[in-house]
Coordinates of C-alpha atoms and ligand atoms in Angstrom, one line a residue:
Chain C
M1 CA 96.5 54.9 114.4
P2 CA 100.0 53.3 115.2
G3 CA 100.1 49.7 116.4
Q4 CA 101.9 48.9 119.7
S5 CA 105.5 49.8 119.8
V6 CA 107.8 47.0 119.2
V7 CA 111.1 48.8 119.3
K8 CA 111.9 51.6 121.7
V9 CA 115.3 53.7 121.7
N10 CA 116.1 56.1 124.3
T11 CA 118.8 58.5 124.0
L12 CA 121.1 55.6 122.6
C13 CA 124.8 56.4 122.8
K14 CA 127.7 54.6 121.2
R15 CA 131.4 55.8 120.7
Y16 CA 134.5 54.4 119.1
G17 CA 137.4 56.1 120.5
K18 CA 136.7 59.7 119.9
V19 CA 133.9 59.3 117.2
K20 CA 130.4 59.5 118.8
S21 CA 128.9 57.0 116.1
V22 CA 125.5 57.4 117.8
D23 CA 124.9 60.5 119.8
G24 CA 121.7 60.4 121.7
I25 CA 119.2 58.9 119.4
S26 CA 115.6 58.2 120.6
F27 CA 112.5 56.9 118.6
E28 CA 110.0 54.1 118.3
V29 CA 108.9 51.6 115.6
Y30 CA 105.4 50.6 115.6
Q31 CA 104.2 47.1 115.0
G32 CA 103.3 46.4 111.2
E33 CA 105.1 49.4 109.9
I34 CA 107.8 49.7 107.4
F35 CA 110.5 52.0 109.1
G36 CA 113.4 53.4 107.3
M37 CA 116.5 55.0 108.4
V38 CA 118.6 57.1 105.8
G39 CA 121.6 59.0 106.1
P40 CA 125.1 59.3 104.6
N41 CA 127.9 56.9 105.0
G42 CA 129.2 56.9 108.6
A43 CA 126.0 58.5 109.8
G44 CA 125.6 55.7 112.4
K45 CA 122.8 53.6 110.8
T46 CA 124.5 50.4 111.2
T47 CA 125.7 51.1 114.6
T48 CA 122.2 52.0 115.8
I49 CA 120.4 49.0 114.0
E50 CA 123.1 46.6 115.4
C51 CA 122.5 47.8 119.0
I52 CA 118.8 47.1 118.4
E53 CA 119.7 43.5 117.1
S54 CA 121.6 42.7 120.1
L55 CA 124.9 42.7 118.2
R56 CA 126.5 45.7 119.9
R57 CA 126.3 46.8 123.5
P58 CA 125.1 50.6 123.8
D59 CA 127.5 52.7 125.9
A60 CA 124.3 54.6 127.3
G61 CA 120.6 54.8 126.7
E62 CA 117.9 52.1 126.7
V63 CA 116.9 49.7 123.9
E64 CA 113.8 47.5 124.3
V65 CA 112.8 45.2 121.5
L66 CA 109.5 43.3 121.5
G67 CA 109.5 44.0 125.4
L68 CA 112.9 42.3 125.6
D69 CA 116.4 43.9 126.6
P70 CA 118.9 43.3 123.8
V71 CA 121.9 43.0 126.0
K72 CA 120.3 40.5 128.5
D73 CA 117.9 38.6 126.4
H74 CA 120.2 37.9 123.3
K75 CA 118.9 34.4 122.7
Q76 CA 115.1 35.0 123.2
L77 CA 115.3 37.9 121.0
C78 CA 117.2 36.1 118.2
E79 CA 114.4 33.5 118.0
R80 CA 111.9 36.3 117.2
I81 CA 113.8 38.7 114.8
G82 CA 115.4 38.4 111.5
V83 CA 118.5 40.0 110.4
Q84 CA 120.2 40.9 107.2
L85 CA 123.6 42.5 107.9
Q86 CA 125.3 45.2 105.9
E87 CA 128.3 43.0 105.7
S88 CA 128.7 39.4 106.3
S89 CA 129.2 36.0 104.5
L90 CA 129.0 32.4 104.7
P91 CA 131.7 29.6 104.1
D92 CA 132.6 29.5 100.4
R93 CA 131.6 26.0 99.7
L94 CA 128.4 26.0 101.5
H95 CA 125.4 25.7 99.0
V96 CA 122.5 27.6 99.1
D97 CA 119.9 25.1 100.0
E98 CA 122.4 23.8 102.8
A99 CA 122.7 27.3 104.1
L100 CA 118.7 27.7 104.4
D101 CA 118.5 24.4 105.9
L102 CA 121.5 25.1 108.4
F103 CA 119.9 28.3 109.6
S104 CA 116.3 26.9 109.9
S105 CA 117.7 24.4 112.4
F106 CA 119.0 27.3 114.5
Y107 CA 115.5 28.2 115.5
R108 CA 112.8 26.6 117.3
K109 CA 110.3 28.0 114.9
S110 CA 111.0 27.9 111.1
I111 CA 109.2 28.1 107.9
N112 CA 109.4 26.0 104.7
W113 CA 112.5 27.4 103.1
Q114 CA 111.7 25.8 99.7
E115 CA 109.0 28.7 99.3
L116 CA 111.7 31.3 100.4
L117 CA 113.9 30.1 97.6
L118 CA 111.0 30.8 95.1
D119 CA 110.0 34.0 96.5
L120 CA 113.5 35.1 96.1
G121 CA 114.2 33.8 92.7
L122 CA 117.0 31.4 93.8
Q123 CA 115.5 28.0 92.9
E124 CA 117.9 27.8 90.3
K125 CA 120.8 28.5 92.3
A126 CA 119.7 26.0 95.1
R127 CA 122.7 23.8 94.5
N128 CA 125.2 26.3 93.9
A129 CA 128.3 27.3 96.4
Y130 CA 128.0 30.6 98.1
V131 CA 131.3 31.6 96.6
N132 CA 129.8 31.2 93.1
L133 CA 126.8 33.4 93.5
S134 CA 126.7 37.1 92.2
G135 CA 126.6 39.9 94.6
G136 CA 122.8 40.4 94.1
Q137 CA 122.3 36.5 94.5
K138 CA 124.1 36.5 97.8
Q139 CA 122.1 39.5 99.0
R140 CA 118.9 37.6 98.2
L141 CA 120.2 34.6 100.0
F142 CA 120.7 36.8 103.0
I143 CA 117.4 38.1 102.7
A144 CA 116.0 34.6 102.7
L145 CA 118.1 33.7 105.8
A146 CA 116.5 36.7 107.4
L147 CA 113.2 35.2 107.0
V148 CA 113.5 31.5 108.0
N149 CA 112.5 31.8 111.4
D150 CA 109.3 33.7 110.4
P151 CA 110.4 36.8 112.5
E152 CA 108.1 39.3 114.0
I153 CA 110.6 42.2 113.1
V154 CA 113.0 42.0 110.0
F155 CA 116.0 44.3 110.0
F156 CA 117.5 44.9 106.8
D157 CA 120.8 46.8 106.6
E158 CA 121.2 48.3 103.4
L159 CA 118.3 46.2 101.6
T160 CA 118.9 47.0 98.0
T161 CA 122.7 47.8 97.9
G162 CA 124.2 45.8 94.9
L163 CA 121.1 44.9 93.5
D164 CA 120.0 45.8 89.8
P165 CA 117.1 48.1 89.4
Q166 CA 114.7 45.2 88.5
A167 CA 115.7 43.3 91.5
R168 CA 115.4 46.4 93.6
R169 CA 111.7 46.8 92.5
T170 CA 111.1 43.0 93.2
M171 CA 112.7 43.5 96.6
W172 CA 110.3 46.5 97.4
E173 CA 107.3 44.2 96.6
L174 CA 108.7 41.6 98.8
V175 CA 109.0 44.2 101.6
H176 CA 105.3 45.1 101.0
R177 CA 104.5 41.4 101.2
I178 CA 106.4 40.7 104.4
R179 CA 104.7 43.6 106.0
D180 CA 101.2 42.4 104.8
K181 CA 102.0 39.3 106.8
G182 CA 101.7 41.5 109.8
K183 CA 105.6 41.9 110.4
T184 CA 107.4 45.0 111.1
V185 CA 110.1 46.0 108.8
F186 CA 113.2 47.9 109.8
L187 CA 115.6 48.9 107.0
T188 CA 118.3 51.4 106.3
T189 CA 119.0 52.7 102.9
H190 CA 121.2 55.4 101.1
F191 CA 118.5 55.7 98.5
M192 CA 116.2 58.4 99.2
E193 CA 113.7 57.4 96.6
E194 CA 113.6 53.9 98.0
A195 CA 112.9 55.4 101.5
E196 CA 110.1 57.6 100.1
R197 CA 108.5 55.0 98.2
L198 CA 108.7 52.2 100.5
C199 CA 108.5 53.5 104.0
D200 CA 105.8 54.3 106.3
R201 CA 107.9 56.4 108.3
V202 CA 111.6 57.6 107.7
A203 CA 114.2 58.8 110.2
I204 CA 116.8 60.8 109.0
I205 CA 120.2 60.5 110.7
D206 CA 123.3 62.5 110.2
C207 CA 126.6 62.5 112.4
G208 CA 125.0 60.1 114.9
K209 CA 121.9 62.3 115.6
L210 CA 118.2 62.1 114.5
I211 CA 117.6 65.1 112.5
A212 CA 113.8 64.2 111.6
L213 CA 111.3 61.4 112.0
D214 CA 108.0 61.4 110.1
T215 CA 106.2 60.0 107.1
P216 CA 107.6 60.9 103.9
E217 CA 104.6 63.1 102.9
N218 CA 104.9 64.9 106.2
L219 CA 108.8 65.4 105.8
I220 CA 108.3 66.9 102.4
R221 CA 105.2 69.0 103.2
D222 CA 107.1 70.6 106.1
L223 CA 109.8 71.6 103.7
K224 CA 107.2 74.2 102.3
E225 CA 108.8 74.0 99.0
G226 CA 106.3 73.6 96.2
Q227 CA 106.8 72.1 93.0
R228 CA 109.5 73.1 90.4
I229 CA 108.8 74.0 86.8
I230 CA 112.1 73.6 84.7
F231 CA 112.3 74.5 81.1
T232 CA 114.8 75.9 78.5
L233 CA 114.5 79.1 76.6
Q234 CA 115.0 79.1 72.9
D235 CA 115.0 82.7 72.4
N236 CA 116.6 85.6 74.2
V237 CA 113.8 87.1 76.4
D238 CA 114.2 88.9 79.6
P239 CA 113.4 86.5 82.5
A240 CA 112.7 89.2 84.9
Q241 CA 109.2 89.1 83.3
F242 CA 108.4 85.5 84.6
H243 CA 108.1 87.1 88.2
R244 CA 104.7 88.4 86.9
I245 CA 103.5 84.8 86.3
K246 CA 100.6 84.0 88.9
Y247 CA 101.4 81.7 91.8
A248 CA 105.4 81.9 90.9
E249 CA 107.0 82.3 94.3
S250 CA 110.5 82.2 93.1
V251 CA 112.5 82.5 89.7
A252 CA 116.0 81.1 89.4
V253 CA 117.9 81.4 86.1
S254 CA 121.0 79.6 85.0
S255 CA 122.1 80.6 81.4
D256 CA 118.8 79.6 79.5
R257 CA 117.4 77.4 82.0
I258 CA 114.6 78.8 84.0
T259 CA 113.3 77.2 87.2
I260 CA 110.1 78.5 88.8
S261 CA 108.7 77.4 92.1
G262 CA 105.5 77.8 93.9
S263 CA 103.1 75.8 96.0
S264 CA 99.9 76.1 94.1
D265 CA 98.8 73.1 92.0
H266 CA 97.8 75.7 89.4
L267 CA 101.4 77.0 88.8
I268 CA 101.9 74.7 86.0
S269 CA 99.0 75.9 83.7
E270 CA 99.7 79.4 84.7
V271 CA 103.4 79.1 83.2
V272 CA 102.3 77.2 80.1
N273 CA 99.8 79.9 79.5
F274 CA 102.1 82.7 80.1
L275 CA 104.9 81.2 77.7
T276 CA 102.3 80.5 74.8
G277 CA 100.3 83.6 75.3
N278 CA 103.6 85.7 75.0
G279 CA 104.7 83.7 72.2
I280 CA 108.0 82.6 74.0
H281 CA 109.7 79.5 72.5
F282 CA 110.8 76.8 75.0
R283 CA 111.7 73.2 75.0
D284 CA 112.3 70.4 77.7
L285 CA 109.6 71.5 80.2
R286 CA 109.2 69.3 83.2
T287 CA 108.1 69.5 86.6
E288 CA 109.9 68.3 89.8
Q289 CA 108.3 67.6 93.2
P290 CA 110.4 68.1 96.2
S291 CA 111.8 64.8 97.3
L292 CA 113.3 63.4 100.5
E293 CA 116.4 64.3 98.8
D294 CA 115.6 67.9 99.2
V295 CA 114.3 67.4 102.7
F296 CA 117.8 66.0 103.7
L297 CA 119.7 68.8 101.9
K298 CA 117.6 71.6 103.7
L299 CA 118.0 69.9 107.0
T300 CA 121.7 68.8 106.9
G301 CA 123.0 71.6 104.5
H302 CA 124.5 68.6 102.4
Q303 CA 123.8 66.0 100.0
V304 CA 123.4 62.5 101.1
R305 CA 126.3 61.5 98.8
N306 CA 129.0 63.9 98.3
Chain Q
M1 CA 121.0 19.6 120.0
K2 CA 119.5 19.9 116.7
K3 CA 121.3 23.1 115.9
F4 CA 124.5 21.6 117.0
S5 CA 124.2 18.5 115.0
K6 CA 123.3 20.2 111.8
L7 CA 126.1 22.6 112.2
A8 CA 128.5 19.8 113.0
V9 CA 127.4 17.8 109.8
T10 CA 127.6 20.8 107.6
E11 CA 131.2 21.9 108.9
F12 CA 132.1 18.0 108.1
R13 CA 130.8 18.5 104.5
L14 CA 132.8 21.7 104.2
F15 CA 135.9 20.1 105.4
L16 CA 135.6 17.5 102.7
R17 CA 135.1 19.9 100.1
E18 CA 138.2 21.7 101.1
P19 CA 140.8 19.7 99.0
E20 CA 143.9 21.4 100.9
A21 CA 142.8 20.2 104.2
A22 CA 141.8 16.8 103.2
F23 CA 145.2 16.2 101.5
F24 CA 147.2 17.2 104.6
T25 CA 145.0 15.0 106.9
F26 CA 144.4 12.0 104.8
I27 CA 147.0 11.8 102.0
F28 CA 150.2 13.3 103.3
P29 CA 150.7 11.2 106.3
I30 CA 150.6 8.1 103.9
L31 CA 153.0 9.9 101.4
M32 CA 155.5 10.3 104.6
L33 CA 154.8 6.5 105.2
F34 CA 155.6 5.4 101.9
I35 CA 159.0 7.5 101.5
F36 CA 160.4 6.5 104.9
G37 CA 158.9 3.0 104.9
S38 CA 160.7 2.5 101.5
I39 CA 164.0 3.7 102.9
Y40 CA 164.1 2.0 106.2
G41 CA 161.5 -0.7 106.0
N42 CA 160.1 -2.1 109.3
R43 CA 162.8 -4.4 110.5
Q44 CA 163.0 -4.7 114.5
T45 CA 166.1 -2.7 115.7
E46 CA 167.5 -1.9 119.1
F47 CA 167.3 1.8 118.0
F48 CA 163.4 1.6 118.6
S49 CA 163.9 -0.6 121.6
G50 CA 162.9 -3.7 119.5
Y51 CA 160.4 -2.1 117.3
G52 CA 160.8 -1.1 113.5
S53 CA 160.9 2.3 112.0
V54 CA 157.4 2.1 110.7
D55 CA 156.1 0.9 114.1
A56 CA 157.7 4.3 115.6
S57 CA 156.6 6.5 112.8
V58 CA 152.9 5.6 112.9
P59 CA 152.2 7.1 116.3
A60 CA 154.5 10.0 115.5
Y61 CA 152.6 10.6 112.1
I62 CA 149.5 10.7 114.0
A63 CA 151.0 13.6 116.3
M64 CA 151.6 15.1 113.0
I65 CA 148.0 14.9 112.0
I66 CA 146.8 16.1 115.4
A67 CA 149.1 19.3 114.9
T68 CA 147.8 19.7 111.3
T69 CA 144.2 19.8 112.4
G70 CA 144.7 22.0 115.6
L71 CA 147.4 24.5 114.4
L72 CA 146.4 25.0 110.8
S73 CA 142.8 23.7 110.2
I74 CA 141.0 24.8 113.3
S75 CA 142.9 28.1 113.8
I76 CA 142.6 29.2 110.2
T77 CA 138.9 28.3 109.8
V78 CA 137.8 30.1 112.8
A79 CA 139.9 33.2 112.2
M80 CA 138.6 33.3 108.7
Y81 CA 135.0 32.8 109.6
R82 CA 135.3 35.7 112.1
E83 CA 137.0 37.9 109.6
R84 CA 134.6 37.4 106.8
G85 CA 131.6 37.9 109.1
V86 CA 130.4 34.3 109.2
L87 CA 130.5 34.1 112.7
K88 CA 128.7 37.5 112.8
R89 CA 125.9 36.3 110.8
Y90 CA 125.6 33.1 113.1
R91 CA 125.8 35.7 116.2
T92 CA 122.1 37.1 114.8
T93 CA 120.8 33.7 115.6
P94 CA 120.1 31.7 118.9
L95 CA 123.2 29.7 118.2
S96 CA 125.7 29.7 121.0
S97 CA 129.4 30.3 121.0
S98 CA 130.1 27.0 122.6
S99 CA 128.1 25.2 119.6
V100 CA 130.4 27.0 117.2
M101 CA 133.6 25.7 119.0
I102 CA 132.4 22.4 119.8
S103 CA 131.3 21.6 116.4
Q104 CA 134.8 22.6 115.1
I105 CA 136.4 20.4 117.7
L106 CA 134.2 17.4 116.9
V107 CA 134.8 17.7 113.2
G108 CA 138.4 18.2 113.8
F109 CA 138.3 15.1 115.9
I110 CA 136.6 13.0 113.4
M111 CA 138.8 14.0 110.7
T112 CA 142.0 13.3 112.7
L113 CA 140.7 10.0 113.5
I114 CA 140.0 9.1 110.0
G115 CA 143.3 10.1 108.9
A116 CA 144.9 8.2 111.9
V117 CA 142.8 5.0 110.9
I118 CA 143.7 5.2 107.1
L119 CA 147.4 5.5 108.2
I120 CA 147.4 2.6 110.5
I121 CA 145.6 0.3 108.0
T122 CA 148.0 1.2 105.2
A123 CA 151.0 0.4 107.4
K124 CA 149.5 -2.8 108.6
L125 CA 149.0 -3.9 105.0
L126 CA 152.4 -2.6 103.6
Y127 CA 154.8 -2.9 106.5
N128 CA 153.1 -5.4 108.8
L129 CA 152.9 -2.9 111.4
R130 CA 153.4 -4.0 115.0
F131 CA 151.5 -2.8 118.0
G132 CA 152.5 -3.5 121.8
G133 CA 150.1 -1.4 123.8
N134 CA 146.5 -1.5 124.2
V135 CA 143.8 0.2 122.4
I136 CA 142.2 1.9 125.4
D137 CA 145.4 3.7 126.5
V138 CA 146.2 4.8 123.0
A139 CA 142.6 6.3 122.6
I140 CA 143.1 8.2 125.8
A141 CA 146.5 9.6 124.8
F142 CA 144.9 10.4 121.4
I143 CA 142.1 12.2 123.0
L144 CA 144.2 14.0 125.3
S145 CA 146.7 15.0 122.6
S146 CA 143.9 16.2 120.3
S147 CA 142.1 18.3 123.0
S148 CA 145.4 20.1 123.8
F149 CA 146.2 20.9 120.3
F150 CA 142.6 21.7 119.1
A151 CA 142.4 24.2 122.1
L152 CA 145.9 25.7 121.1
G153 CA 144.1 26.1 117.6
F154 CA 141.3 28.1 119.4
L155 CA 144.0 30.2 121.3
L156 CA 145.7 31.3 118.0
A157 CA 142.7 32.2 116.4
G158 CA 141.6 34.2 119.5
I159 CA 144.9 36.1 119.7
A160 CA 145.4 36.6 116.0
P161 CA 143.7 39.8 114.8
T162 CA 143.2 38.6 111.3
A163 CA 143.0 35.6 109.4
R164 CA 146.1 36.1 107.4
S165 CA 148.0 36.6 110.7
A166 CA 146.4 33.5 112.2
N167 CA 147.7 31.9 109.1
V168 CA 151.2 33.2 109.6
I169 CA 151.3 32.4 113.3
G170 CA 149.9 29.0 112.6
M171 CA 152.6 28.0 110.0
A172 CA 155.3 29.7 112.3
I173 CA 154.3 27.2 115.2
Y174 CA 153.5 24.3 113.1
F175 CA 156.8 23.8 111.2
P176 CA 159.2 23.7 114.2
N177 CA 156.4 21.5 116.0
L178 CA 156.5 19.0 113.0
F179 CA 160.5 19.0 112.6
L180 CA 161.5 19.4 116.2
S181 CA 159.3 17.2 118.1
G182 CA 160.3 13.8 116.6
A183 CA 157.0 13.8 114.6
T184 CA 158.8 13.4 111.3
F185 CA 162.4 12.6 112.2
P186 CA 162.9 10.4 115.2
K187 CA 164.4 12.4 118.1
Q188 CA 166.8 9.5 118.5
V189 CA 168.9 11.0 115.7
F190 CA 168.9 14.6 117.3
P191 CA 172.1 16.1 118.6
A192 CA 172.1 17.1 122.1
A193 CA 171.6 20.7 121.6
L194 CA 168.4 20.1 119.3
D195 CA 167.2 17.5 122.0
K196 CA 167.3 20.5 124.6
I197 CA 165.4 22.6 122.2
S198 CA 162.8 20.0 121.5
H199 CA 161.7 20.3 125.3
F200 CA 160.2 23.4 124.4
I201 CA 158.1 22.1 121.7
P202 CA 154.6 21.0 122.8
L203 CA 154.1 18.3 120.0
R204 CA 157.1 16.5 121.5
Y205 CA 154.9 15.3 124.3
V206 CA 152.2 14.2 122.0
V207 CA 154.9 12.1 120.1
E208 CA 156.2 10.7 123.5
V209 CA 153.0 9.7 124.8
M210 CA 151.5 8.4 121.6
Q211 CA 154.6 6.4 120.8
G212 CA 154.6 5.1 124.5
M213 CA 151.2 3.8 124.6
W214 CA 151.8 2.1 121.2
F215 CA 154.8 0.4 122.6
G216 CA 153.0 -0.6 125.4
H217 CA 154.5 1.6 128.2
N218 CA 153.1 2.1 131.7
W219 CA 151.3 5.7 132.1
S220 CA 153.8 6.0 135.0
Q221 CA 156.5 6.6 132.6
H222 CA 154.7 9.5 130.9
H223 CA 153.4 11.7 133.9
R224 CA 155.4 14.5 132.6
D225 CA 153.9 14.3 129.1
V226 CA 150.5 14.1 130.4
V227 CA 150.9 16.9 132.8
I228 CA 152.4 19.2 130.1
L229 CA 149.6 18.5 127.7
L230 CA 146.9 18.9 130.6
V231 CA 148.3 22.3 131.4
I232 CA 148.3 23.2 127.6
L233 CA 144.9 22.3 127.3
V234 CA 143.6 24.3 130.4
I235 CA 145.5 27.6 129.7
S236 CA 144.4 27.3 126.0
V237 CA 140.6 26.8 126.8
I238 CA 141.0 29.6 129.5
I239 CA 142.7 32.2 127.0
S240 CA 140.4 31.1 124.0
A241 CA 137.2 31.5 126.1
L242 CA 138.2 35.0 127.1
T243 CA 139.3 35.9 123.6
F244 CA 136.5 34.5 121.7
R245 CA 135.0 37.2 119.4
W246 CA 132.2 37.1 116.8
E247 CA 133.6 39.8 114.8
Ligands
ATP401 N1 133.4 48.7 115.3 C1 133.8 49.9 115.2 N2 135.1 50.4 115.2 C2 135.4 51.6 115.3 N3 134.5 52.6 114.6 C3 133.4 52.1 114.2 C4 132.9 50.8 114.4 N4 131.6 50.8 114.0 C5 131.3 52.1 113.6 N5 132.4 52.8 113.7 C6 132.3 54.3 113.3 O1 131.1 54.9 113.7 C7 130.6 55.7 112.7 C8 129.2 55.1 112.2 O2 129.3 54.0 111.4 P1 128.0 53.3 111.0 O3 128.6 52.0 110.5 O4 127.1 53.1 111.9 O5 127.6 54.1 109.7 P2 126.4 53.9 108.6 O6 125.4 55.1 108.9 O7 126.0 52.4 108.7 O8 127.3 54.2 107.4 P3 127.1 53.3 105.9 O9 126.0 54.0 105.2 O10 128.6 53.8 105.3 O11 126.8 52.0 106.1 C9 131.6 55.7 111.6 O12 132.4 56.8 111.8 C10 132.5 54.6 111.9 O13 133.8 54.9 111.3
MG402 MG1 125.8 51.0 107.6

């Protein structure tokens, strides 16, 4: 049961010269969800999110955020949302604690930023100048700044770009904690895995258009591609016989690597039984579930990153 | 008000952490004073209508500090904040563009004032600086001149496409203003042709009104300076309001 809708976007269009950066996108975001937007470079993610954040003025279409019009109610809206931009910076010699203190003062309502320092692992860097922070530390500072006003919706444009795998996981936990406090999270990412693990619903964007929008599970289920079982043959055997395996829907051969796909959960045991039963030697057997990456490939005909 | 005062205090700190800016505002004018003071001293001469070289230089150097703050400090800071996305980050908060501008102006004003006071005290102690005007008039001339040149700085930041170009344009305007206005070399030594050119140099009018008020002239002798500075102020404010960009 979805909550109330907090972001409504209806046939949003934005063009720069001849480029239609956003070409008629419509969707809604519900209160309390983690909403993700994925798509390749230049797909229009930043343009879309910045129209919602009242940083850019749409050419056409309607946007409503928390019942407000981002173009007309800029100030009121800014009080209630938190924003981490894909690209921005702070004055070089501004210290971390001063930045948090400064940004807290911009809002009518703000939370104790000391806790944010702890939450984001920045307490040891509190007295450091912005220019002396590492890329990941700057990113964490911007995430902290996005939270100082205790916002109702938090926007993260490229949440984990520039973070190491450890920090990325910490960030995922943080996003869950933010949501557990009843806030809505709207994020964009290049990482399909991140969208799949983190988001309740994912919008797939390509060339300024919304291609699909659903929960990661549904998107993957709709792909109707079962799991894949991949292994390497050690002997010279005729791969044609693998078609006889029960539940095997397709068999792909590339030199000695065999990929067998099928949607039944019993496929794996059938494959292993067949191989051992016929005395076929194999190694490196693994299974692959279809992922959002596959959904994207199927829907757009190209990889997210080329 | 809370957001504005915090921003102003922050900008104040940042200015003091910027060694180049602090040098040109606080130290450089004193170095000039030492150099020219040691050459010419401060004896009264007919050349400066009864005042000494230092007496004439101090208001002129104050004009120089005003130009440094407006044409270099403010314009470059604002253009750089814009280019690097600092202003865009501010834009995501309820902060208004006027808070951003006024905090820059206020900090520029305080820094310029501190630079001027340091200069005046040093000149008084070392060269027995003379003052023939009244403080209110000098303060009015100072505020008018600062406002005009700071607005000019915002205009520069507004029309410059990048931080680098703001830097280049700022320098290209700053140096002629410095040397052709009488701020560094007294215009009494200018040949006639140079004197003509200097009428197109905005800082000339700052130097004239500052020196005039310092020497105790009547405002009626400086109508032209006041009008020109007001025109610069109004035009610059209008253009910089129209060209203000967050990104
Ligand atoms: N201010 C602008 N001026 C001109 N073109 C722009 C501007 N902003 C975006 N574009 C163009 O719009 C298109 C979409 O850009 P956008 O930044 O929204 O993509 P994105 O999905 O966020 O990409 P990335 O993953 O690289 O961040 C691009 O082709 C880009 O060149
Ligand atoms: Mg982007």
